[in-house]
PDB file of C-alpha atoms in Angstrom:
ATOM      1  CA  UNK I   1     -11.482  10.192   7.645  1.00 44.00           C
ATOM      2  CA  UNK I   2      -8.891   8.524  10.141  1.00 46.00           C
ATOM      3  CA  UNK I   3      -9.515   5.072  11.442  1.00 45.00           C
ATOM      4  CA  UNK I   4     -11.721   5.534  14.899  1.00 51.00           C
ATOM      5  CA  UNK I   5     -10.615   3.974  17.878  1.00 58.00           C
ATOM      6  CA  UNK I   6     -13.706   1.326  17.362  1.00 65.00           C
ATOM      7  CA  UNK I   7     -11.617   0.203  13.861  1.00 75.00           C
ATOM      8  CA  UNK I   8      -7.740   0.589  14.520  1.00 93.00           C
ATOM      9  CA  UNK I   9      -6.369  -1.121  11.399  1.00 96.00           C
ATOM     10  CA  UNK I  10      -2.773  -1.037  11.435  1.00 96.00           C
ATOM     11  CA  UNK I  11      -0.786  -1.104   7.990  1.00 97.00           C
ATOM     12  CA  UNK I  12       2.878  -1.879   7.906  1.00 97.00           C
ATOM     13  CA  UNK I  13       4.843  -2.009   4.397  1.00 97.00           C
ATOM     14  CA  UNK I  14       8.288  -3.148   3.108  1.00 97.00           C
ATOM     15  CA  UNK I  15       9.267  -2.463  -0.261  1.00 97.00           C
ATOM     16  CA  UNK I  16      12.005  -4.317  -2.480  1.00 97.00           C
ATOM     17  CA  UNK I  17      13.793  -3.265  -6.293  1.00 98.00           C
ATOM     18  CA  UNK I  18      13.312  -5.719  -8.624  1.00 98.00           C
ATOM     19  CA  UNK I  19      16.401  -5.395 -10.675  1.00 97.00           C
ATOM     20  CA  UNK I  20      15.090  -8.193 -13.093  1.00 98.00           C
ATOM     21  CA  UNK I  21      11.841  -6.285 -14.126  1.00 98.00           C
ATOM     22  CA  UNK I  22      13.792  -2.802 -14.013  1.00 98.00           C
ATOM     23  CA  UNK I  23      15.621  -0.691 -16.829  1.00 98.00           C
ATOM     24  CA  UNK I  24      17.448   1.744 -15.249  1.00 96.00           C
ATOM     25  CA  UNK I  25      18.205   3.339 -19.396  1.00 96.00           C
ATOM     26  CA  UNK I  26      14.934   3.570 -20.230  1.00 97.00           C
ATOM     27  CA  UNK I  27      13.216   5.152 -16.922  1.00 96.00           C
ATOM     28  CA  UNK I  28      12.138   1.891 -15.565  1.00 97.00           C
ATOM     29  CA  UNK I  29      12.297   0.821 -11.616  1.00 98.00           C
ATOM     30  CA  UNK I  30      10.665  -1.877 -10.515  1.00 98.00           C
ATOM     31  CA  UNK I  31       9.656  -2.237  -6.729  1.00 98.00           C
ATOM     32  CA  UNK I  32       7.848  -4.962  -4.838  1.00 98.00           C
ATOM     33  CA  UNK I  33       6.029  -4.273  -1.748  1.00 97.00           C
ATOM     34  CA  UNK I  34       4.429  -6.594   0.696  1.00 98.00           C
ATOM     35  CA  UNK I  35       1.414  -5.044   3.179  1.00 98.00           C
ATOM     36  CA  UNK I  36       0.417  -6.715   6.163  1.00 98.00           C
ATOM     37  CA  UNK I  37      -3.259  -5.258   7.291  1.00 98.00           C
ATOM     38  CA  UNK I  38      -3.696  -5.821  11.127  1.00 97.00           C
ATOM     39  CA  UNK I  39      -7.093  -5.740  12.548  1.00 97.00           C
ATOM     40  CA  UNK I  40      -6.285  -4.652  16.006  1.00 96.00           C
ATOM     41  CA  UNK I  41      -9.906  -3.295  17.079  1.00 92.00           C
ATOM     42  CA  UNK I  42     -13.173  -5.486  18.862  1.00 93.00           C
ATOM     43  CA  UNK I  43     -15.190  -5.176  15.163  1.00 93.00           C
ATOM     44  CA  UNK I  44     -14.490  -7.269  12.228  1.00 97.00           C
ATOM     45  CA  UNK I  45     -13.771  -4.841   8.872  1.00 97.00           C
ATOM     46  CA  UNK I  46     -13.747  -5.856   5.243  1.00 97.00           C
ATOM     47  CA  UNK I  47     -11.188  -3.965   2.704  1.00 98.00           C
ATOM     48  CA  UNK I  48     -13.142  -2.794   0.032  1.00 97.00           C
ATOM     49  CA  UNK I  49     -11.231  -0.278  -1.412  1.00 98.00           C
ATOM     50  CA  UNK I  50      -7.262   1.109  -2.204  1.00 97.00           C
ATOM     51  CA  UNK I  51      -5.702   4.323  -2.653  1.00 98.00           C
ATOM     52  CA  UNK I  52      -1.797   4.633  -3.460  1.00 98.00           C
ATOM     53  CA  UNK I  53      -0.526   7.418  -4.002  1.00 98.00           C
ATOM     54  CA  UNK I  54       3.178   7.167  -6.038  1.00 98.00           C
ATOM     55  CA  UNK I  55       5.798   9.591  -6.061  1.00 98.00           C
ATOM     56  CA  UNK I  56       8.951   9.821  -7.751  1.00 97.00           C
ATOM     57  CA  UNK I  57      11.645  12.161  -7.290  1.00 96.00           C
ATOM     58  CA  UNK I  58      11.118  13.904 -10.740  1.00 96.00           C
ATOM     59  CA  UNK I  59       7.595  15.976  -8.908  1.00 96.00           C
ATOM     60  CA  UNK I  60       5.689  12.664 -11.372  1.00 97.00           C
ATOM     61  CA  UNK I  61       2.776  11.619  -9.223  1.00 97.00           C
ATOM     62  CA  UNK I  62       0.395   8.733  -9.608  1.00 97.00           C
ATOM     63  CA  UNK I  63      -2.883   8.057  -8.166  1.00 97.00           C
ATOM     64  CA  UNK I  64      -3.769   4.303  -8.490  1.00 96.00           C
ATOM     65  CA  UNK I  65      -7.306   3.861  -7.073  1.00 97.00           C
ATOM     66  CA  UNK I  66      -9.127  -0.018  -7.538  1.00 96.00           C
ATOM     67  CA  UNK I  67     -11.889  -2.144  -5.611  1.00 96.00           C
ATOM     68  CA  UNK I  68      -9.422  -5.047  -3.148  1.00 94.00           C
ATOM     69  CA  UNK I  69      -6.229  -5.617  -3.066  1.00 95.00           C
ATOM     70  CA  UNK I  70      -4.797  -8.651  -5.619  1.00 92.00           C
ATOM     71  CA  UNK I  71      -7.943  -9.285  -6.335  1.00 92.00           C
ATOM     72  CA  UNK I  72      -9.540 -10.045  -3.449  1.00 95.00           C
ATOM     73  CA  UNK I  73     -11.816  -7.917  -0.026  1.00 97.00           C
ATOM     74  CA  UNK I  74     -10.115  -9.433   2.704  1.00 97.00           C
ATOM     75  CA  UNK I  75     -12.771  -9.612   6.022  1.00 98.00           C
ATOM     76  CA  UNK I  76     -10.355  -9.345   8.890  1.00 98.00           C
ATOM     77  CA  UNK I  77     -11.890 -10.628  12.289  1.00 97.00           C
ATOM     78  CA  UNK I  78     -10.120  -8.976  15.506  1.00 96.00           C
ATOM     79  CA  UNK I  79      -6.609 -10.046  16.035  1.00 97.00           C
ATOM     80  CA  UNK I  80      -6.873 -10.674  12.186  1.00 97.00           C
ATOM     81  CA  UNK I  81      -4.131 -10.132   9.846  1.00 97.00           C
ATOM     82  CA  UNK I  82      -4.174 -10.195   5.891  1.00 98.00           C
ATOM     83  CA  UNK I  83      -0.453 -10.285   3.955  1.00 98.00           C
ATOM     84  CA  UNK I  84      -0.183  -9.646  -0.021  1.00 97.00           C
ATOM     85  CA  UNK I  85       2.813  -8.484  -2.135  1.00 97.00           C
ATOM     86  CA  UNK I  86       2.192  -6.269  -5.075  1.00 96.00           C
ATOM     87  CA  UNK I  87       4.673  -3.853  -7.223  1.00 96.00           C
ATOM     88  CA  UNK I  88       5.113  -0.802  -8.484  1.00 97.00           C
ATOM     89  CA  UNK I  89       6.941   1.177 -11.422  1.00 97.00           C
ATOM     90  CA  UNK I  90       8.364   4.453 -11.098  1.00 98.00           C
ATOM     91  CA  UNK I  91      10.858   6.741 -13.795  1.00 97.00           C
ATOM     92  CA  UNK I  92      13.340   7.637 -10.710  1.00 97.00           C
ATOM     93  CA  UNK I  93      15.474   5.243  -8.348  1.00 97.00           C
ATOM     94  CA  UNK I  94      13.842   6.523  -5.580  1.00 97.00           C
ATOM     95  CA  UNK I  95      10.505   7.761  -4.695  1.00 98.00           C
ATOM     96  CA  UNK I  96       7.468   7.066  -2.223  1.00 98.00           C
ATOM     97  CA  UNK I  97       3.906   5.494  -2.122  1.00 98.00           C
ATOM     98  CA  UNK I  98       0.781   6.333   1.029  1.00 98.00           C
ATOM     99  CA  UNK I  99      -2.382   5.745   0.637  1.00 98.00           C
ATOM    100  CA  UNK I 100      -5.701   4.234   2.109  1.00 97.00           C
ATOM    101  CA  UNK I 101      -7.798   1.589   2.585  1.00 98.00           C
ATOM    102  CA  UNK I 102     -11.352   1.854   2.400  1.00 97.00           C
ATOM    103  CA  UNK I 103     -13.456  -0.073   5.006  1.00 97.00           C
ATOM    104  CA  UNK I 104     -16.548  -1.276   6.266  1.00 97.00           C
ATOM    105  CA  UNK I 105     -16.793  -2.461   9.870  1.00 96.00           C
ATOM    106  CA  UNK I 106     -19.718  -5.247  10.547  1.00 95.00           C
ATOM    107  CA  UNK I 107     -21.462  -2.833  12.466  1.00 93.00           C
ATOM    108  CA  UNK I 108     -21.876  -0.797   8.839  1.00 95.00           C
ATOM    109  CA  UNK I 109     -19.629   1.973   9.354  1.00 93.00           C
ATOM    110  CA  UNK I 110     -17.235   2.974   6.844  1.00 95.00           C
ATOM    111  CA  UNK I 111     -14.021   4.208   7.596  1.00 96.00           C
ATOM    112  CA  UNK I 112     -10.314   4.952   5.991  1.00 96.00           C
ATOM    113  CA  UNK I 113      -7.040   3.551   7.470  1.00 96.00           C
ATOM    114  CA  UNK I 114      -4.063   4.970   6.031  1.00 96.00           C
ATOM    115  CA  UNK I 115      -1.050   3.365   4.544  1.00 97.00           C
ATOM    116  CA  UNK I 116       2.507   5.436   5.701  1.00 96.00           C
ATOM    117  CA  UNK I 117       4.455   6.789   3.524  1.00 97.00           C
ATOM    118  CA  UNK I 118       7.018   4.510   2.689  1.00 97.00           C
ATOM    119  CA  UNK I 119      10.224   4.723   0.068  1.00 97.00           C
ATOM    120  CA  UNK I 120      10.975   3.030  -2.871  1.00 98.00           C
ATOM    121  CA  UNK I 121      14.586   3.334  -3.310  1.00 97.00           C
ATOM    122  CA  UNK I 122      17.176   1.107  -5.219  1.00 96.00           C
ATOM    123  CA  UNK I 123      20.090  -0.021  -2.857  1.00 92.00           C
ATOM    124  CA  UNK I 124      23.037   2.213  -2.261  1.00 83.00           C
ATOM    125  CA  UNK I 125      21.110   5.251  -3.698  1.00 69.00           C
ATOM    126  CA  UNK I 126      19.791   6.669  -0.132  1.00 62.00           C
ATOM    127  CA  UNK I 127      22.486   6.254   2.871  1.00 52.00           C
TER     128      UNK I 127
END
């Protein structure tokens, strides 16, 4: 279920390689990605859930469900914003992650915003 006009939670990503934590060899890419959660409706919401969803460009897929994010059920207020950075590994240089975030607005209704698709790509592989 989409996020209702009552809870419009907006969900921006950027993603990163981490060529330290990577091993290109062996199957290994390492990608960081920050997430900045906007409340931008009149309800406050708490994050209570994730859902990623990982692709790589092999057809592998990943499902990566949890309670939070880092550890932690943000309770964004209007105007509110929340910013973590977390990572993910993948067998391919380049791939994608979407997902959603389960929420609860104050007023006790439960809702999903969606995370866009976004790439995870190591420089100079995509033009």
């Amino acid at each position: 279920m989409p996020a209702s006009s009552e809870h419009p939670i907006r969900v921006d990503v950027q993603s990163t390689y981490v060529e330290s934590q990577s091993d290109p060899m062996h199957g290994r890419f390492v990608f960081a990605y920050t997430v900045t959660i906007h409340n931008q409706g009149p309800q406050p919401a708490k994050l209570v859930s994730r859902h990623w969803v990982i692709h790589d460009s092999n057809g592998k897929v990943q499902e990566v469900r949890g309670e939070g994010v880092v550890g932690e059920q943000p309770h964004l207020q209007p105007g509110q914003g929340f910013k973590y950075t977390s990572g993910a590994m993948i067998e391919t240089p380049v791939g994608t992650m979407q997902g959603s975030y389960r929420m609860i607005g104050d007023d006790g209704v439960e809702f999903d915003a969606p995370i866009p698709s976004f790439t995870l790509s190591v420089p100079r592989v995509l033009h």
